[in-house]
Amino acid sequence: MNPDNIEIVLVHTTHSGNIGGVARAMKNMGLSRLTLVAPLEYPAPEATWRAASALDVLEAARVVDTLDEAIAHCQFVVGTSARDRRIPWPLQDARGCAERIASQSVRERVAILFGREDRGLLNEELQRCNLHCHIPTHEAYPSLNLAMAVQIVTYELRMMALADKVGLPEDADWDTPFSSSEDMARFYEHLEATLVEIGFLNPEAPRQLMPRLNRLFNRVRLDEMELNILRGILTEAQKAARRHPD
Amino acid sequence: MNPDNIEIVLVHTTHSGNIGGVARAMKNMGLSRLTLVAPLEYPAPEATWRAASALDVLEAARVVDTLDEAIAHCQFVVGTSARDRRIPWPLQDARGCAERIASQSVRERVAILFGREDRGLLNEELQRCNLHCHIPTHEAYPSLNLAMAVQIVTYELRMMALADKVGLPEDADWDTPFSSSEDMARFYEHLEATLVEIGFLNPEAPRQLMPRLNRLFNRVRLDEMELNILRGILTEAQKAARRHPD
């Protein structure tokens, strides 16, 4: 496991106190890379106060406007989620996720996304993920405080770091680097545009087509060469569609 | 595991917000029995606010003046501790403790003690415990927020409850109930008084004698019959000492 390759990403946090709590939770467990996507109020005295002796983590936090910016350079993205999804996504509990994250972080940049206090991550944000993480709370009161959720996931990572028993992932010795989240986002745009152009996808009635394709390619993870090949195919399909418009 | 037999005991909590955070952390993980030993400020609006939808746990909390009162009826007591002790005590990490607690809770009352925000549990409080619990934080910033510590331990208990793979403890089918903490406290008083009377313990220079005896009997756990036998022996020794004063 490489802690420097693991980033905690807070998406649209409402209560600034939670941001401080997260910084402390991270440092307690040996992590330091924090990214804030459009926090409602930041910097804020409440964040500073709750961070206690983790002020260095807070001060080094990256603040960005969009999730795209936050995860552009990451090759493995995990989203924490309480809700059941319409389309099932690769899903593991916090312990299983920690093992995957520890393992991927040896060679790649990993982002772990935590959503809004009231609504969590939106569907379109969850679809950016390779893996969903579930913390098995009790059904009588399933909604965890944001900083608590971060504490549990980072604690599991710390247990992994200490156990030092994490094997490399099965694709650790790949011949080509895996695509970044930014490249994948461009690919999905290209894919969707192409499917519309060739008449396969009706933008007025998209159904669940794009989410399902999203899930497919996020699950398998494309390496850079595979991505280039697919994009070449899309470009050719577009050319064909333009040569023979309906 | 029986959640109704597991009690979270907060000893001399300073920040009332943490009490609310603990109530929520507990309910999130399916626990509901909370005891507060002489909290600095309680009830308090900050506690209510942080408890969110765990107000029922907060309102049902027992408030007592002393640790003795809090754990009098418990047969198994676990103390969370960050520091190294002068005398090593039976110690496990949060995962190992959760397994022990889950297992003991099937038949017995278990208390888990969490100390002050600034200093944790005092030595004399830790000596009341059968087992010490260590949360393996990072050395750069080992000091966990109180509610976070409760969250981690209760999360591990929740994982145990879900795994449902916890065997009964090796002494589950004992023929006699194990002694309560209150009875053990009386026993230690009796033991200490006797050791002084027979001239084995010098109250002016007690060294580490009582802590070591404490550790011994807490580790083995005395059943009620064994306790009666030992107390009978102490009484006889006292009588002898009184018959033949030096």
Coordinates of C-alpha atoms in Angstrom, one line a residue, chain B residues 32 39 44 48 78 83 85 90 93 99 101 114 122 124-125 133 139 151 155 188-189 204 225-226 234-235:
Chain B
S32 CA -28.2 1.6 22.4
P39 CA -19.9 14.3 32.3
A44 CA -26.4 20.1 26.6
T48 CA -28.6 16.9 21.2
V78 CA -12.9 -3.5 28.4
R83 CA -0.8 4.6 26.2
R85 CA 1.2 0.8 30.8
P90 CA -4.1 -8.2 28.5
D93 CA -6.6 -4.3 18.9
E99 CA -14.5 -10.6 18.9
I101 CA -16.9 -8.6 23.4
F114 CA -13.8 5.4 27.0
L122 CA -6.5 6.8 34.4
E124 CA -6.8 3.1 38.4
E125 CA -9.6 3.0 35.9
C133 CA -8.3 -2.2 23.7
E139 CA 2.3 7.5 15.1
Q151 CA -17.3 4.6 16.1
Y155 CA -18.1 -0.7 13.7
Y188 CA -9.7 -6.4 46.1
E189 CA -10.4 -4.2 49.1
E204 CA 3.9 3.3 52.8
M225 CA -17.8 -19.8 44.0
E226 CA -14.1 -19.2 43.5
L234 CA -8.7 -13.9 53.5
T235 CA -11.0 -13.8 56.4

